[in-house]
Amino acid sequence: MGALAVSKDLISWQKLGIIVPKIPYKKFKLLAESQGEIGEKYRRFNKLPHTHIKDKEVFLWDKNVIFFPRRINGKLYFLHRIRPDIQIVRIEKIEDLNPDFWKDYFLHFKEHIVLSPKYEHEVSYIGGGCPL
């Protein structure tokens, strides 16, 4: 899960904690499918591995958080990745990333997707990491 730490001098850091939604996959699916089915690709990447206890809650895998370097029209933007796609978030301030924000975000989930893999192998090669 994506977390945020801030610094003014790159020596001292203030940890702000997790900024992406800590949401069970089942709840994500319920909200995101309010616009129609989200498809097999999300189920495939958020399955509970067979080694886990069946009753354990599975949280949505949200990674690759990348903030834009400057505000755009006064707003903060960041990319993040709920596999296999990449989505964008726009907020006024970090404190806006609350449960109500994420609920509305997932109700309109398809509107936030900015990049989807075209071919199956791309699922492992798009994201916020450095190029290979």
mmCIF file of C-alpha atoms in Angstrom:
data_model
loop_
_atom_site.group_PDB
_atom_site.id
_atom_site.type_symbol
_atom_site.label_atom_id
_atom_site.label_comp_id
_atom_site.label_asym_id
_atom_site.label_seq_id
_atom_site.Cartn_x
_atom_site.Cartn_y
_atom_site.Cartn_z
ATOM 1 C CA MET A 1 0.000 0.000 0.000
ATOM 2 C CA GLY A 2 1.269 3.438 -0.925
ATOM 3 C CA ALA A 3 2.435 5.604 1.961
ATOM 4 C CA LEU A 4 3.690 9.184 2.050
ATOM 5 C CA ALA A 5 6.653 10.797 3.789
ATOM 6 C CA VAL A 6 7.581 14.455 3.258
ATOM 7 C CA SER A 7 10.817 16.375 3.690
ATOM 8 C CA LYS A 8 12.064 19.915 3.168
ATOM 9 C CA ASP A 9 15.754 18.970 3.228
ATOM 10 C CA LEU A 10 15.793 15.274 2.195
ATOM 11 C CA ILE A 11 17.475 14.479 5.525
ATOM 12 C CA SER A 12 14.603 14.727 8.007
ATOM 13 C CA TRP A 13 11.331 13.047 7.075
ATOM 14 C CA GLN A 14 7.804 13.212 8.420
ATOM 15 C CA LYS A 15 5.869 9.998 7.828
ATOM 16 C CA LEU A 16 2.236 10.696 6.973
ATOM 17 C CA GLY A 17 1.283 7.044 6.632
ATOM 18 C CA ILE A 18 -0.777 5.105 4.128
ATOM 19 C CA ILE A 19 -2.544 7.379 1.641
ATOM 20 C CA VAL A 20 -4.156 4.793 -0.633
ATOM 21 C CA PRO A 21 -7.393 3.129 0.415
ATOM 22 C CA LYS A 22 -7.184 0.192 2.788
ATOM 23 C CA ILE A 23 -10.234 -1.419 1.286
ATOM 24 C CA PRO A 24 -11.173 -5.079 1.086
ATOM 25 C CA TYR A 25 -11.263 -6.349 -2.482
ATOM 26 C CA LYS A 26 -14.923 -7.372 -2.098
ATOM 27 C CA LYS A 27 -15.913 -3.790 -1.218
ATOM 28 C CA PHE A 28 -13.822 -2.391 -4.100
ATOM 29 C CA LYS A 29 -15.563 -4.783 -6.494
ATOM 30 C CA LEU A 30 -19.008 -3.783 -5.209
ATOM 31 C CA LEU A 31 -18.295 -0.042 -5.599
ATOM 32 C CA ALA A 32 -16.376 -0.243 -8.892
ATOM 33 C CA GLU A 33 -18.973 -2.449 -10.540
ATOM 34 C CA SER A 34 -21.671 0.172 -9.965
ATOM 35 C CA GLN A 35 -20.704 1.344 -13.506
ATOM 36 C CA GLY A 36 -20.719 -2.160 -14.926
ATOM 37 C CA GLU A 37 -18.470 -5.154 -14.544
ATOM 38 C CA ILE A 38 -14.800 -4.355 -13.962
ATOM 39 C CA GLY A 39 -13.692 -7.589 -15.542
ATOM 40 C CA GLU A 40 -11.648 -10.638 -14.779
ATOM 41 C CA LYS A 41 -8.341 -8.778 -14.827
ATOM 42 C CA TYR A 42 -8.974 -7.191 -11.414
ATOM 43 C CA ARG A 43 -10.123 -10.450 -9.854
ATOM 44 C CA ARG A 44 -7.017 -12.209 -11.141
ATOM 45 C CA PHE A 45 -4.621 -9.716 -9.518
ATOM 46 C CA ASN A 46 -6.444 -9.488 -6.202
ATOM 47 C CA LYS A 47 -7.021 -13.181 -5.511
ATOM 48 C CA LEU A 48 -6.196 -14.674 -2.152
ATOM 49 C CA PRO A 49 -3.202 -16.995 -2.584
ATOM 50 C CA HIS A 50 -3.954 -20.613 -1.750
ATOM 51 C CA THR A 51 -1.506 -20.460 1.171
ATOM 52 C CA HIS A 52 -3.663 -17.978 3.117
ATOM 53 C CA ILE A 53 -6.492 -18.710 5.486
ATOM 54 C CA LYS A 54 -9.785 -18.615 3.569
ATOM 55 C CA ASP A 55 -11.579 -16.325 6.055
ATOM 56 C CA LYS A 56 -8.822 -13.708 5.976
ATOM 57 C CA GLU A 57 -9.866 -10.407 4.413
ATOM 58 C CA VAL A 58 -7.970 -9.561 1.219
ATOM 59 C CA PHE A 59 -7.200 -5.874 0.738
ATOM 60 C CA LEU A 60 -6.904 -4.254 -2.647
ATOM 61 C CA TRP A 61 -3.349 -4.164 -3.969
ATOM 62 C CA ASP A 62 -2.559 -0.476 -4.555
ATOM 63 C CA LYS A 63 1.023 0.414 -5.423
ATOM 64 C CA ASN A 64 3.319 2.627 -7.519
ATOM 65 C CA VAL A 65 2.249 5.989 -6.077
ATOM 66 C CA ILE A 66 3.899 8.823 -8.049
ATOM 67 C CA PHE A 67 3.097 12.464 -7.265
ATOM 68 C CA PHE A 68 3.354 15.045 -10.004
ATOM 69 C CA PRO A 69 6.205 17.461 -9.103
ATOM 70 C CA ARG A 70 3.974 20.561 -8.914
ATOM 71 C CA ARG A 71 0.351 21.430 -8.350
ATOM 72 C CA ILE A 72 -1.756 21.851 -11.474
ATOM 73 C CA ASN A 73 -4.390 24.598 -11.165
ATOM 74 C CA GLY A 74 -3.929 24.414 -7.401
ATOM 75 C CA LYS A 75 -4.513 20.654 -7.170
ATOM 76 C CA LEU A 76 -2.240 17.747 -6.267
ATOM 77 C CA TYR A 77 -2.150 14.840 -8.692
ATOM 78 C CA PHE A 78 -0.699 11.386 -8.345
ATOM 79 C CA LEU A 79 -0.692 8.181 -10.305
ATOM 80 C CA HIS A 80 -1.177 4.859 -8.583
ATOM 81 C CA ARG A 81 -1.682 1.331 -9.700
ATOM 82 C CA ILE A 82 -4.514 -0.956 -8.845
ATOM 83 C CA ARG A 83 -3.295 -3.824 -10.948
ATOM 84 C CA PRO A 84 -3.351 -4.238 -13.817
ATOM 85 C CA ASP A 85 -4.198 -0.619 -14.809
ATOM 86 C CA ILE A 86 -2.792 2.757 -13.763
ATOM 87 C CA GLN A 87 -5.159 5.361 -12.342
ATOM 88 C CA ILE A 88 -4.926 9.066 -11.495
ATOM 89 C CA VAL A 89 -6.021 10.914 -8.355
ATOM 90 C CA ARG A 90 -6.709 14.657 -8.049
ATOM 91 C CA ILE A 91 -7.063 16.312 -4.623
ATOM 92 C CA GLU A 92 -6.825 19.732 -2.980
ATOM 93 C CA LYS A 93 -4.870 18.476 0.051
ATOM 94 C CA ILE A 94 -3.629 15.173 1.464
ATOM 95 C CA GLU A 95 -6.326 15.220 4.148
ATOM 96 C CA ASP A 96 -8.913 14.795 1.365
ATOM 97 C CA LEU A 97 -7.843 11.149 1.029
ATOM 98 C CA ASN A 98 -10.474 9.899 3.458
ATOM 99 C CA PRO A 99 -12.971 7.004 3.268
ATOM 100 C CA ASP A 100 -15.648 9.216 1.640
ATOM 101 C CA PHE A 101 -13.190 10.332 -1.051
ATOM 102 C CA TRP A 102 -12.219 6.741 -1.864
ATOM 103 C CA LYS A 103 -15.832 5.567 -1.889
ATOM 104 C CA ASP A 104 -16.702 8.202 -4.508
ATOM 105 C CA TYR A 105 -13.475 7.433 -6.395
ATOM 106 C CA PHE A 106 -14.390 3.753 -6.691
ATOM 107 C CA LEU A 107 -17.983 4.531 -7.640
ATOM 108 C CA HIS A 108 -16.449 6.267 -10.697
ATOM 109 C CA PHE A 109 -13.419 4.010 -10.981
ATOM 110 C CA LYS A 110 -13.342 3.617 -14.764
ATOM 111 C CA GLU A 111 -13.075 7.403 -15.180
ATOM 112 C CA HIS A 112 -9.723 7.391 -13.329
ATOM 113 C CA ILE A 113 -7.925 4.800 -15.477
ATOM 114 C CA VAL A 114 -5.192 6.444 -17.568
ATOM 115 C CA LEU A 115 -3.243 3.418 -18.828
ATOM 116 C CA SER A 116 -4.118 -0.232 -19.357
ATOM 117 C CA PRO A 117 -1.841 -2.974 -20.598
ATOM 118 C CA LYS A 118 -2.599 -3.861 -24.189
ATOM 119 C CA TYR A 119 -0.892 -7.264 -24.187
ATOM 120 C CA GLU A 120 -0.822 -9.859 -21.406
ATOM 121 C CA HIS A 121 2.944 -9.553 -20.796
ATOM 122 C CA GLU A 122 2.607 -5.787 -20.198
ATOM 123 C CA VAL A 123 0.825 -6.437 -16.912
ATOM 124 C CA SER A 124 4.245 -6.838 -15.291
ATOM 125 C CA TYR A 125 5.922 -3.994 -17.169
ATOM 126 C CA ILE A 126 3.767 -0.915 -16.682
ATOM 127 C CA GLY A 127 3.849 0.949 -13.408
ATOM 128 C CA GLY A 128 5.835 3.450 -11.410
ATOM 129 C CA GLY A 129 9.149 1.615 -11.387
ATOM 130 C CA CYS A 130 12.174 2.458 -13.437
ATOM 131 C CA PRO A 131 12.296 1.207 -17.033
ATOM 132 C CA LEU A 132 13.960 -2.148 -17.601
#
